[in-house]
Each structure stands twice: as C-alpha cells, then as structure tokens.
Coordinates of C-alpha atoms and ligand atoms in Angstrom, one line a residue:
X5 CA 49.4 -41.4 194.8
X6 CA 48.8 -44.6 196.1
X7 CA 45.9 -47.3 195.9
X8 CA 45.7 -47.9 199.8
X9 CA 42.7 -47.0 201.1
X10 CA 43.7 -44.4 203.9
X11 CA 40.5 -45.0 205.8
X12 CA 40.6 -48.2 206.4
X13 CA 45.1 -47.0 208.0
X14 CA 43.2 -44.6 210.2
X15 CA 40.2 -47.0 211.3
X16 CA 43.6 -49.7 212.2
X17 CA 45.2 -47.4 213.8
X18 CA 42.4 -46.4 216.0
X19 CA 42.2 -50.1 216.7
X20 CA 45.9 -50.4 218.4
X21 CA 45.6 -47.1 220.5
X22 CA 45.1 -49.5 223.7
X23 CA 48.9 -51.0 222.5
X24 CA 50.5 -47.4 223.9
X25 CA 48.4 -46.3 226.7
X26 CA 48.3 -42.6 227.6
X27 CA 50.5 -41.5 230.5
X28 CA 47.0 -41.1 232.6
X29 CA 46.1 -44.8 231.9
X30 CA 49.6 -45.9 232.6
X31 CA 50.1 -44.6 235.6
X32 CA 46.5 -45.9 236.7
X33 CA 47.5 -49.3 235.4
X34 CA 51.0 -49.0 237.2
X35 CA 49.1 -48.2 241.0
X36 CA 46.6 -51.3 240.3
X37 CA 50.1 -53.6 239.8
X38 CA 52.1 -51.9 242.3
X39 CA 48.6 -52.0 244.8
X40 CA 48.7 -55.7 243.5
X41 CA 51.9 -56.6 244.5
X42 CA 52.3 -54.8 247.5
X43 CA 49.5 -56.4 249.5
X44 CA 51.4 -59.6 248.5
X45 CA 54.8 -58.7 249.9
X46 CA 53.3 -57.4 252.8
X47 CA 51.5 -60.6 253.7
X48 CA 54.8 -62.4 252.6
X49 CA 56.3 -60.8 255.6
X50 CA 53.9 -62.8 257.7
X51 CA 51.3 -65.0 256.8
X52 CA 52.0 -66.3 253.2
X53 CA 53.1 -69.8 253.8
X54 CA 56.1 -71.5 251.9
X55 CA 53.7 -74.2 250.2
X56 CA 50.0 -73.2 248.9
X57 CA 49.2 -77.2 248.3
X58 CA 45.1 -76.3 247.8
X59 CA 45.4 -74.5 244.1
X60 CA 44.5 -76.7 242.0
X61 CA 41.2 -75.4 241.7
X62 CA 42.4 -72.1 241.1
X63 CA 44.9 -73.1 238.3
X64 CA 42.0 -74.8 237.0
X65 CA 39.7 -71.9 237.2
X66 CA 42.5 -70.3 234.9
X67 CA 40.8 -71.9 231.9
X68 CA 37.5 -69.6 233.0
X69 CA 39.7 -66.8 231.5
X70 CA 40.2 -67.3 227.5
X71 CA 42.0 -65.2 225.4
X72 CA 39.6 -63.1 223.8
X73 CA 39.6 -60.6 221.2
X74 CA 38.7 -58.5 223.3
X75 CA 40.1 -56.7 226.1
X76 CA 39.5 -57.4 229.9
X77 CA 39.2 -55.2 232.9
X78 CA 42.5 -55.2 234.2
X79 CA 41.1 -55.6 237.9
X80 CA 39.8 -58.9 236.9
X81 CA 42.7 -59.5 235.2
X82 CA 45.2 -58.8 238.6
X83 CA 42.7 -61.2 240.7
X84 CA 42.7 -64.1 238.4
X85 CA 46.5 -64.1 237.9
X86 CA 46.3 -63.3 242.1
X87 CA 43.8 -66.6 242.7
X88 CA 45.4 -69.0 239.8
X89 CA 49.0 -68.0 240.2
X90 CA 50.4 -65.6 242.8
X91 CA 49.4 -68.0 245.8
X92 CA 49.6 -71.9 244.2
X93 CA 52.6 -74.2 244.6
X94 CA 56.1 -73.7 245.7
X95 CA 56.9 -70.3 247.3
X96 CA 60.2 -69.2 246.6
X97 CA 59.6 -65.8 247.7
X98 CA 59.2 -67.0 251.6
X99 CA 61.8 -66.8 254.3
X100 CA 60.1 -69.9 255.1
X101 CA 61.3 -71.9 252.0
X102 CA 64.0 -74.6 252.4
X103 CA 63.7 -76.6 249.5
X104 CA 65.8 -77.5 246.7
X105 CA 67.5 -74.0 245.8
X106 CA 65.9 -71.6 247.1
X107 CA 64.6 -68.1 245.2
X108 CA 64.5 -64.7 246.7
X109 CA 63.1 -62.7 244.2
X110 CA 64.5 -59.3 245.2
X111 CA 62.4 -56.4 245.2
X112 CA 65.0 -54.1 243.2
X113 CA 65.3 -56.9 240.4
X114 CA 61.9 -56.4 239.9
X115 CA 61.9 -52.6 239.7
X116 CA 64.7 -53.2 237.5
X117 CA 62.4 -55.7 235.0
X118 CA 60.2 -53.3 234.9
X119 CA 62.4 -50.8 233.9
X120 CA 64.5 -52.3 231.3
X121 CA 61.2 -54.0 229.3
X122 CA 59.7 -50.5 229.3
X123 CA 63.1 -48.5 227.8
X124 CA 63.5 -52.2 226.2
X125 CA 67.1 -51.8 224.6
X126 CA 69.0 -54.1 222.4
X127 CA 71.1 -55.4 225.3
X128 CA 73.0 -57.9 223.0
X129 CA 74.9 -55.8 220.6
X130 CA 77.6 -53.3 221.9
X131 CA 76.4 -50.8 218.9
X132 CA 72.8 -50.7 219.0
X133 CA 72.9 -50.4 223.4
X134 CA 76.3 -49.8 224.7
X135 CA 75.6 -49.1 228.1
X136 CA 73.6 -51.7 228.4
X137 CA 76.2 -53.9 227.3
X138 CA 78.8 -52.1 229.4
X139 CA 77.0 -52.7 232.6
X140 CA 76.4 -56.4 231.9
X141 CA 80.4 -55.8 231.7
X142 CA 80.9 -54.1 235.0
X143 CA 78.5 -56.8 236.2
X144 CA 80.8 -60.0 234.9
X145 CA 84.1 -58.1 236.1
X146 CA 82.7 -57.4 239.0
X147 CA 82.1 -60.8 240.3
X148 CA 85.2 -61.9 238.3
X149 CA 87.2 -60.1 240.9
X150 CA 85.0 -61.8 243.4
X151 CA 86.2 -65.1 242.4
X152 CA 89.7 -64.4 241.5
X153 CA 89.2 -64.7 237.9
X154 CA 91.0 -62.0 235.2
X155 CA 89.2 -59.1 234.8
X156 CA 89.6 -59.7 230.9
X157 CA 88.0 -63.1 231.0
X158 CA 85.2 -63.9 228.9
X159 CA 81.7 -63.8 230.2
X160 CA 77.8 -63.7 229.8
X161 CA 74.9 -63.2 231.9
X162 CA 72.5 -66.1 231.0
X163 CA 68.7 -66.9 231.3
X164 CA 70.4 -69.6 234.6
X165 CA 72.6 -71.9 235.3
X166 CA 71.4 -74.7 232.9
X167 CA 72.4 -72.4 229.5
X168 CA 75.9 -71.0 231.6
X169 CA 76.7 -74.4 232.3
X170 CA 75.8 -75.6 228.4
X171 CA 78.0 -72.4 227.3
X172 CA 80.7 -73.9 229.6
X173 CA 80.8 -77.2 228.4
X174 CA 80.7 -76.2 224.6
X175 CA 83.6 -73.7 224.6
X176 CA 85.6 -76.3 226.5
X177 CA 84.8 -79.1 223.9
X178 CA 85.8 -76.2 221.2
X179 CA 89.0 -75.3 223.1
X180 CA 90.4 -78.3 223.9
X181 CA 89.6 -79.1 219.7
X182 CA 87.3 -82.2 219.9
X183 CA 86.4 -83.5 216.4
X184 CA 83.0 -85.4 216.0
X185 CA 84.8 -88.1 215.5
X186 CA 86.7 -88.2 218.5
X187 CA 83.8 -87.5 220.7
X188 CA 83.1 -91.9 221.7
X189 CA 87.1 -91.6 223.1
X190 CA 86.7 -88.2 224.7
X191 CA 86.4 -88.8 228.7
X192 CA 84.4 -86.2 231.0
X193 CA 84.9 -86.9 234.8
X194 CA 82.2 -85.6 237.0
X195 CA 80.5 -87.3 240.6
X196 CA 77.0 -88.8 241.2
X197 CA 76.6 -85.1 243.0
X198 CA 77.2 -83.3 239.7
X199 CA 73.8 -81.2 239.0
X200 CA 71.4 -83.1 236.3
X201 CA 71.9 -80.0 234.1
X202 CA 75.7 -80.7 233.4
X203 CA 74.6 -84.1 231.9
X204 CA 71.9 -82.7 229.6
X205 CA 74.4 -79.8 228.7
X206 CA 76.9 -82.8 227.7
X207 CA 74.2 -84.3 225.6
X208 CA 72.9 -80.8 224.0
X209 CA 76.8 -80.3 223.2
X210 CA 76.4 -83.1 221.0
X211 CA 78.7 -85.3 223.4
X212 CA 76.3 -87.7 224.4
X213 CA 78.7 -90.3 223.2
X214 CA 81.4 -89.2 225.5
X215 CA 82.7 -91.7 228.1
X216 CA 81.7 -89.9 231.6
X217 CA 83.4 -91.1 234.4
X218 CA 81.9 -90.6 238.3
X219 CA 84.6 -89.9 240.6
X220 CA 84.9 -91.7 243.6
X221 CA 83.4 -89.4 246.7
X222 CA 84.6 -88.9 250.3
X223 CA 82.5 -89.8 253.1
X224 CA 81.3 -86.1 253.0
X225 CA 79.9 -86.3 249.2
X226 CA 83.3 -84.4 247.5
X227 CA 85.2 -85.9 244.6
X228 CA 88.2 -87.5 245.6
X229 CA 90.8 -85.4 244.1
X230 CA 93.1 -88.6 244.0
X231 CA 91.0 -91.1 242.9
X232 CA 90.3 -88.3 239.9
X233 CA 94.1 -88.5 239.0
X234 CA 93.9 -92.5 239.0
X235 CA 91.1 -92.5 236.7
X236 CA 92.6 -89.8 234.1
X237 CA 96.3 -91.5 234.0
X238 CA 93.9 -95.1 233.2
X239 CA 92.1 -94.2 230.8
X240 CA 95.1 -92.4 229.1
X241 CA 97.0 -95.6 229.3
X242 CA 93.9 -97.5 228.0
X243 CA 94.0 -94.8 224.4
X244 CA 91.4 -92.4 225.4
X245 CA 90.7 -88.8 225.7
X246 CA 90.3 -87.5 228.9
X247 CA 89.6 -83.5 228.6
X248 CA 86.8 -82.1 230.6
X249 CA 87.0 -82.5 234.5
X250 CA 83.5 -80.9 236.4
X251 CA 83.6 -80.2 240.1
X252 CA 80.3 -79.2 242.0
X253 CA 81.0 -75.7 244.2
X254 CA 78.0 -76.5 246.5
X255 CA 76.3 -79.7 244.9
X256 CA 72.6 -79.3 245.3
X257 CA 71.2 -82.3 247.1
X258 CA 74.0 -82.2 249.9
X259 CA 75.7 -78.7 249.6
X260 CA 79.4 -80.5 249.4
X261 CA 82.0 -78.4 247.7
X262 CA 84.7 -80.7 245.8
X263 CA 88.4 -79.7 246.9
X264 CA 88.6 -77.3 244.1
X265 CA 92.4 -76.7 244.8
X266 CA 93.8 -80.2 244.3
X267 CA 91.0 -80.9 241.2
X268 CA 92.7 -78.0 239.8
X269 CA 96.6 -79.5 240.5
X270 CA 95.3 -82.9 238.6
X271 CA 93.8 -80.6 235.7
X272 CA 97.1 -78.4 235.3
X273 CA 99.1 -81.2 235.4
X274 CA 97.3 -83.6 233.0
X275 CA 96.2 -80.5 230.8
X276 CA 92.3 -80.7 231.5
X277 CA 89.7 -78.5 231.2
X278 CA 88.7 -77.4 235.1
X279 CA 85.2 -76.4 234.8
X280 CA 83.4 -75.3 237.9
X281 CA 79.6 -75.4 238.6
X282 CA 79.1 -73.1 241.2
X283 CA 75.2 -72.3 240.7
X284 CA 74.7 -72.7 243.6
X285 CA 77.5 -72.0 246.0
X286 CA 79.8 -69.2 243.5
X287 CA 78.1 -66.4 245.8
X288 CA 79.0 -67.4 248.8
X289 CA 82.9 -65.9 247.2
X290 CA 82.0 -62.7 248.4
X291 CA 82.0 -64.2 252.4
X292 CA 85.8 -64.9 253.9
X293 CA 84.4 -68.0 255.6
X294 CA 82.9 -68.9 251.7
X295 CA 85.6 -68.1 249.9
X296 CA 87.8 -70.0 251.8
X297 CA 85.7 -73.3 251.2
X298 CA 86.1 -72.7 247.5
X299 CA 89.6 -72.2 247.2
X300 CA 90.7 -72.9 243.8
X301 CA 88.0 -71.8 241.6
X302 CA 90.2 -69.1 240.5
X303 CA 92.6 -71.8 239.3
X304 CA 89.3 -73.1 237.0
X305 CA 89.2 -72.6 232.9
X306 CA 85.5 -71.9 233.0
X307 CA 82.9 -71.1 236.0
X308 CA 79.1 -70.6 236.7
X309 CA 77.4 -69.2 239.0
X310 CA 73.6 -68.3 239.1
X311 CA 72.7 -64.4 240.4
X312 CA 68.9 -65.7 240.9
X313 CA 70.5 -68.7 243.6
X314 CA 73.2 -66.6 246.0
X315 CA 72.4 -62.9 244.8
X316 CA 68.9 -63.3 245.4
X317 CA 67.9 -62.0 242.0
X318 CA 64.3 -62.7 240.4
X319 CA 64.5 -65.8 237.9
X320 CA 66.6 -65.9 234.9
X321 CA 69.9 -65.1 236.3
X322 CA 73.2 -66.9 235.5
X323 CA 76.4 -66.3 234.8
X324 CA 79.0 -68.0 233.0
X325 CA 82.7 -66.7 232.9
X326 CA 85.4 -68.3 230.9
X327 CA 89.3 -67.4 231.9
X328 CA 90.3 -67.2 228.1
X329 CA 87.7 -65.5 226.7
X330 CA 89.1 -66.0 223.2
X331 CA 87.9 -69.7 223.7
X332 CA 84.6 -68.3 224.3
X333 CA 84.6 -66.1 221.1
X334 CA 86.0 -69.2 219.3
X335 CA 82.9 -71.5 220.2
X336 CA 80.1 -68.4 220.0
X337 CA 81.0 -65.4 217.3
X338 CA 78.5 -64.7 214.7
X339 CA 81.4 -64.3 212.1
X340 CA 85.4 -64.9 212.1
X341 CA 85.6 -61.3 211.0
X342 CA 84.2 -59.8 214.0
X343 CA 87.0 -62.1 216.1
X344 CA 89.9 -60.5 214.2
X345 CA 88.5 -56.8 214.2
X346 CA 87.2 -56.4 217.7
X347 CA 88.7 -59.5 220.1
X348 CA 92.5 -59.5 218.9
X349 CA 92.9 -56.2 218.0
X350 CA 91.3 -54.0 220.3
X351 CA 91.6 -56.4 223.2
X352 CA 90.0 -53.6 225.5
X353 CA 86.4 -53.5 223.5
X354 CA 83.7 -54.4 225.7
X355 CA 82.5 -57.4 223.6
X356 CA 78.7 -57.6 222.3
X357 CA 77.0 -60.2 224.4
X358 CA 75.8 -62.2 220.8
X359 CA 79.6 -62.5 220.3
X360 CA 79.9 -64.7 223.2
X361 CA 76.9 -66.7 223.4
X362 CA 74.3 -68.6 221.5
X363 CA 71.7 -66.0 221.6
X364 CA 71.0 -62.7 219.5
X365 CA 68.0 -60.9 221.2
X366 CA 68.2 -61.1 224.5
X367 CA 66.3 -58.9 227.5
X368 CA 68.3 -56.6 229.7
X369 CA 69.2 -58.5 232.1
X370 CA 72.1 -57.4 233.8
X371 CA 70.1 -54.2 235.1
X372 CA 68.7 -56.5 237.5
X373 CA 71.7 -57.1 239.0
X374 CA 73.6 -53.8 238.8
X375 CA 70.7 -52.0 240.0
X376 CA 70.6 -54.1 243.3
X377 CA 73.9 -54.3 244.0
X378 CA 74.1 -50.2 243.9
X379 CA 70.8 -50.1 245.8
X380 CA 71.5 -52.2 248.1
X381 CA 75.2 -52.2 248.5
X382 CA 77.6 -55.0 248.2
X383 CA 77.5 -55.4 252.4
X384 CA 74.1 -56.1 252.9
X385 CA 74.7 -58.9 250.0
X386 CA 77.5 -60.1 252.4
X387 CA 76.4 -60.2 255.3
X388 CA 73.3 -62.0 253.8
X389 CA 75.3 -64.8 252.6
X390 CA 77.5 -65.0 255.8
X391 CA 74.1 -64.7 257.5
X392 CA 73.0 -68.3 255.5
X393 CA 76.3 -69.6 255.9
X394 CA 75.8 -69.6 260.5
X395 CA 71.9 -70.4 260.4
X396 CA 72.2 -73.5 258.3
X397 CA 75.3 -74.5 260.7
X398 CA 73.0 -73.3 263.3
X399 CA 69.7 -75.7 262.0
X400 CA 72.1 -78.3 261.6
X401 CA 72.3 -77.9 265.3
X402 CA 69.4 -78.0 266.3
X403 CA 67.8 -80.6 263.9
X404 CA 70.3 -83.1 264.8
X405 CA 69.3 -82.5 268.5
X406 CA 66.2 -83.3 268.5
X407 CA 64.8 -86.6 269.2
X408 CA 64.5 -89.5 266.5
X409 CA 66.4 -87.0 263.9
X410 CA 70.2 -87.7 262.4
X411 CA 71.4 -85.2 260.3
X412 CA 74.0 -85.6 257.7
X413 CA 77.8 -83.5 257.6
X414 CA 78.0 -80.2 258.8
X415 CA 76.9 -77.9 256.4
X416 CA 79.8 -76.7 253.7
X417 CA 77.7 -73.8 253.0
X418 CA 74.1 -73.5 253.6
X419 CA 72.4 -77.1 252.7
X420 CA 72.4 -80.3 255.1
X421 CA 70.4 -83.2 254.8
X422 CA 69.0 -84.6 257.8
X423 CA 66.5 -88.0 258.8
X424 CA 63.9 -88.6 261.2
X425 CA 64.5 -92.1 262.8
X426 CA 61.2 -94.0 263.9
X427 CA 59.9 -97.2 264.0
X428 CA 58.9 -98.2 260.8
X429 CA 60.4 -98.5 257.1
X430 CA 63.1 -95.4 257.5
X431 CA 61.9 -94.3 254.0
X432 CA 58.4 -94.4 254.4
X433 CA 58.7 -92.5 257.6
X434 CA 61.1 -89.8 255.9
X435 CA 58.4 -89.7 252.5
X436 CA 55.4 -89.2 255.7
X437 CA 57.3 -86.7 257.4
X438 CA 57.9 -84.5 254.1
X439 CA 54.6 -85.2 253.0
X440 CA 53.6 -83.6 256.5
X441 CA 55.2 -80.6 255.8
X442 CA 54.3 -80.4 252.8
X443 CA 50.7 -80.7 253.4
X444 CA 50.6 -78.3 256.1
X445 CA 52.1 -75.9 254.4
X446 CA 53.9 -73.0 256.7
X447 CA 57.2 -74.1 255.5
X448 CA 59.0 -75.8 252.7
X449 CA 60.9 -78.5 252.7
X450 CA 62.3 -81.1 249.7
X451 CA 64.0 -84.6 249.6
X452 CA 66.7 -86.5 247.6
X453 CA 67.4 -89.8 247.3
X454 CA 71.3 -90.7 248.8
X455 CA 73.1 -93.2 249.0
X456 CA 69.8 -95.2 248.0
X457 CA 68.2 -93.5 250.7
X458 CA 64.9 -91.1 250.6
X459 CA 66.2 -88.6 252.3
X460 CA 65.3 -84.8 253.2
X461 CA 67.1 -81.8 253.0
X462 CA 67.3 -78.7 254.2
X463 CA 68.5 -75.1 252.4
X464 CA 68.6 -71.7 253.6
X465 CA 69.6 -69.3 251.0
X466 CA 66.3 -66.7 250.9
X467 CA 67.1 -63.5 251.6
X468 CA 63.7 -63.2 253.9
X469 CA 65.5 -66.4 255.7
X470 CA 66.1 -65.2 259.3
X471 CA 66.9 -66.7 263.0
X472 CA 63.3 -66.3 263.5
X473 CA 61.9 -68.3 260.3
X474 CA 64.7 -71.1 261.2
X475 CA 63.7 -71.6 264.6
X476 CA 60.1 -71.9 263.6
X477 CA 60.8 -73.9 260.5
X478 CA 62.8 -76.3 263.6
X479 CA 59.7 -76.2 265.5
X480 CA 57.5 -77.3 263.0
X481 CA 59.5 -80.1 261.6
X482 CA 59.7 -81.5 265.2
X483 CA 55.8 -80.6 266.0
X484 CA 55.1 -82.9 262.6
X485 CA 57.6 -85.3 263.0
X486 CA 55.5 -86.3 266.2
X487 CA 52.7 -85.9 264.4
X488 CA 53.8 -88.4 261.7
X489 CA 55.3 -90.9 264.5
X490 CA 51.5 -90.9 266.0
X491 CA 49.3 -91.8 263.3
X492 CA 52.3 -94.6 261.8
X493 CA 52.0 -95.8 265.0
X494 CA 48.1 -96.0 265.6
X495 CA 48.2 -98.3 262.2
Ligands
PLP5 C1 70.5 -74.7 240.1 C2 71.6 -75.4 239.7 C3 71.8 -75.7 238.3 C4 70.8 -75.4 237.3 O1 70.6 -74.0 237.1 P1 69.3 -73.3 236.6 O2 69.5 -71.9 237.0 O3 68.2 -73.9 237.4 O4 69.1 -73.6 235.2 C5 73.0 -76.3 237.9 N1 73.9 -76.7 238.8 C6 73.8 -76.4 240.1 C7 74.8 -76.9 241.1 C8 72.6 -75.8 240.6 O5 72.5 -75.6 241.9

C-alpha cells in the first residue's frame, strides 16, 4: 500500500533507458569512438602538427552546441568535439612536441580509462575495491624499488604532480611538528628553478608565512649544496626554524638536477626534511645513465614523480611516496582509530588510499599504469627514456651547431635551452623566432625567461619522439630562424 502513483515510476523510468544503453547500442557507440579516435592516431603518426594555432573559430563554434534536454546524434556529437577540441592548441600527443613537459598520452592508458570508468570501482577504500587498491600498491612499490625507496613506504597515486607535491609538503610540515604559531620562524630552502607548484603547495599548506630561502645555483642551474649548509647553520644562529629543504630532480625550464647526494648529507646532518620533486625527471630512475644523475633520491624523506611526464601516461598521473609512511597516515587518516588498528598493528595491510591522502572518491587510476607497464613491458619503458635521454644530447648537438644559435649546458636529462643570436634586441629575436614556430605550426616549441633572459627551450620526452621527429624539428627551427633573421632585417 503506498500513495505513489506507479505510473508516473514506470513513465520515469522509461525516460532514463538511454542512461544504460543496450549491449547492441553500446557496442555501436563504442565503433563510432574507437572509428573516432583511430583516424586521429593514424594521422598523428604523420600529418597532425604539434601546434593547431587556427582554432579559435572552432572553440568558438562550441557554443553552437548547447546543452539541451534533449539528446544529440552522437555523430554530430564526435565531429564537434573533433572540430572544437581534438585538433586546437597545444598537441601533446605529437612526436613533434617539445615544449614545456611534454605529454604522451599512451594508447593502453586510455584503454585502461575506459575500462576502469565502465567496471567504476571504489578505488579509495581497501574494503569496498581491494584489488584495485592492491594494484595501485604494486604500482607505488614498484617504482619505489625503482628509486631505492623501502618497499613499505608510504605512497599515493595522485591527479599530478601539483596535489603529490602539496601531499609532500604537508606531511613534512606535520612530521617535523610545526605549530601555526611557529609557521613566520619556520625556514623552507628551495632555488629560483624550483617548479611554481612547490610555492603554491607551501601557501595551500597554510605556510605562506614561512621564510623561503633561494639557494645559491651553479653555473649549470643546480642548488649549491654548500651554500645550502651556509644558509641553514645562519638562520639557526639568527633563532629560526629551518625544516624543509626542496631539490628539483630535473627542474622544468632548464632540465638541471640539484646534487641530490650532498643536499641529502646537509639534511641528515642538520635534521631536515629532504623532499624531492622529481615530476619531471623521477622516470628517468629506471635508465642506468638516469639513475646515476639522481643519486641520492633514495636518501630523500619524501618524493614525487608524475607517471603522465616520464611514463607517458594520459593526464592525471602523479605519484607521491613518503619513506615513513606513518608520517603520511599522521598528516592524512580519516580517524586516529584506523592508524592504531590497521598502520601499527598489522604493518603488512595494504593501506586504503583515503588513509593516506586528502581525497575520499577517487577514479581508478592506477589501472592506467599497471596495465601499460604489463602490456608494454618495463623494457620498452626503458629504452624509451634512455632513448630521450641520447636525442636531446643529440639536439643539443646539432642546435648549437648551427649558425646564429648558442645553446645552454648539456642536457642533464632530456631539456636544454638554446638562443638564436642575430642582429637585433636578442629577446625580440628569440620572442620572433618562437613566435615563428609557433605560427607555423609542424612542431612545438616553448620559452622561459633566465637569468632575465627570454629564452627558448627545448624537451623531448614524448614517447612518439624519434631521431626522425628531432632531426626535422632541427630543420625547421633553422629553416625559421632564417626566416625570422629576413623579415627583422628588411625592417
Ligand atoms: C610538471 C611539474 C610539476 C607540476 O605537476 P603537474 O602534474 O603539472 O601538476 C611540478 N614540478 C615539476 C618539476 C614539474 O615538472
């Protein structure tokens, strides 16, 4: 006996059958997105270039499409995400992007995506999806062993390396037991090549008012591990708190990795928090030429490293792993309760993912990464990044011998910055040379601004980066640089 009106259930209901398609529909739908994005890779391989600067129209026309209460044909659908999106801006996709950090987005991540928002578990509670939860584990252990940490450390798989390194930062301010109040004495020491996402994590971690320090670099962009020590034993003499020390594994405008070994002797010895940002260059670990550049970072207290930078993984990959990963259950667990039952005594529990990070709800992402690795195997990943590692030495070559270019130090890893010299304001000629590229769009490049200097860079990490895409990416720098030199000098 009840007073709903059943009719009116069954005409509702009737209205969400489109929400669960049946499996004839869905498999239709799945060969119009897989037709969709097949014709894209395949042009990817050869004629999509690394810049689409025209779109604006198209992004416009996006606004042609309103949401609707009704639905749309999902062929017109596909072609105007295909016109407003697919093809506009950056492409990250492109063996022929070198800019800032550059994407891969691996096929077998996105078979992965697909798969885990369709079986959609509860990825961040052991309970409700343990093997999710366990491969996110094998995932974090896995490249724990790559960098030397303990396989029992803490760690979380992350949306990037913005929210790892904000994790980082805030279990090291819990750790090291800052009080608010202590926050304006409290010193954090980083260099003018630390990543802009380090200082907003400092200011989300509510240490805004925390002295920061920049270390002194060498001529080759790397803290100065000495001039770190000098700095800490000062402002310990002046009454202050130094605690937090964070070096750059691969810093993003210049590719420089800080001595990580002797940052790490000043830490242990003055008792600091070592916290490594290795977005960028904590991949290139798995490499024996990599691995030896980043010697130390197994000595760190806390690490990150971004899957969707050096594992090629779509977007929305980091990692963040903590060497004591009570500290990290300290600063993150939902209650105190859980920390006695499941961290202290039963050391060996695979802990839930909420336990150890500020979200709840979170999608599977660790499938995208377990999924590629045993697809693909961890030697193709390798040789990959060994790959990066000899054709940015080997654009670094080439760049810096051709005429009117200087290029800055030899790569550390796989990111150089280089300078075309012409008559003119150097700047403005850099600023006309990248516009240049930019404009003509078969391959990407970006700038920074060093040492005062406008000044462009160059970063090979895609996995579609090959000898072939470098030597034409070479060819057309030089083919605009002349370009560029010709119409500055017919002004
Ligand atoms: C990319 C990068 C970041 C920021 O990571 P996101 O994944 O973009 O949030 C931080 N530090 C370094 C060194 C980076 O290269």
């Amino acid at each position: 006996m009840s007073s709903v009106d059943l009719d009116r259930v069954r005409e509702l209901e009737a209205r969400t059958r489109i929400l669960h398609p049946g499996l004839a529909s869905r498999r239709d739908l799945l060969a119009l997105v897989d037709d969709h994005v097949q014709r894209w890779l395949e042009r990817l391989s050869d004629d999509l270039p690394g810049y689409g600067p025209d779109g604006q129209t198209a992004v416009d026309a996006l606004q042609d499409a309103p949401i609707t209460e009704h639905p749309r044909p999902p062929e017109e659908v596909l072609e105007i995400v295909g016109r407003g999106v697919d093809h506009v801006g950056v492409n990250e996709s492109s063996g022929s992007f070198f800019g800032y950090i550059p994407g891969s987005g691996l096929y077998f991540g996105a078979l992965a995506d697909y798969h885990a928002a369709v079986v959609n578990r509860y990825a961040g509670v052991y309970y409700a999806a343990p093997g999710a939860v366990r491969l996110a584990r094998t995932c974090i252990e896995w490249l724990a062993e790559v960098l030397g940490y303990p396989a029992d450390c803490g760690g979380d798989i992350t949306s990037g390396g913005s929210i790892a390194n904000l994790s980082a930062l805030v279990t090291a301010r819990d750790a090291c037991g800052l009080r608010s109040e202590e926050f304006a004495e409290s010193v954090i020491y980083l260099s003018s090549q630390t990543h802009h996402a380090v200082d907003k994590a400092i200011r989300i971690a509510g240490l805004g008012d925390a002295q920061r320090r920049l270390v002194p670099l060498d001529g080759r962009y790397r803290m100065r591990a000495d001039a770190l020590a000098r700095l800490v034993d000062e402002d310990r003499r002046a009454g202050l708190r130094p605690f937090l020390v964070v070096a750059s594994a691969g810093a993003t405008d210049t590719g420089a990795v800080d001595p990580l070994d002797a940052i790490a002797d000043v830490c242990e010895q003055r008792s600091l928090w070592f916290h490594v940002d290795a977005a960028y260059g904590g991949a290139f670990a798995l490499t024996v030429d990599g691995a030896s550049r980043l010697r130390g970072i197994a000595r760190s207290d806390s690490v990150v490293v971004d899957p969707h930078k050096g594992f090629f993984l779509p977007f929305g990959t980091g990692v963040v792993l903590v060497r004591d990963r009570m500290h990290m259950a300290r600063a993150f667990a939902g209650s105190a309760a859980y920390l006695e039952d499941a961290m202290d005594s039963e050391p060996d529990v695979v802990a839930s993912p909420a336990e150890l990070s500020p979200e709840l709800t979170r999608p599977f992402r660790a499938l995208r990464w377990w999924l590629s690795l045993q697809l693909a195997g961890v030697d193709a990943f390798r040789a990959a990044l060994d790959e990066k590692l000899l054709l940015a030495r080997y654009a670094h070559d080439r760049i810096g011998a051709l005429d009117g270019f200087e290029v800055g130090p030899e790569p550390d890893l796989s990111v150089f910055t280089f300078r075309h010299v012409a008559n003119g304001d150097p700047d403005a000629v850099n600023r006309a040379l990248v516009d240049a590229i930019h404009t003509d769009g078969r391959i990407y490049v970006s700038a920074t601004v060093l040492d005062d200097r406008y000044t462009p860079r160059f970063a090979v990490l895609n996995c579609r980066t090959h000898l072939a895409e470098v030597d034409r990416a070479v060819d057309v720098i030089a083919e605009l640089a002349a370009r560029v030199n010709g119409s500055l000098h017919d002004r």
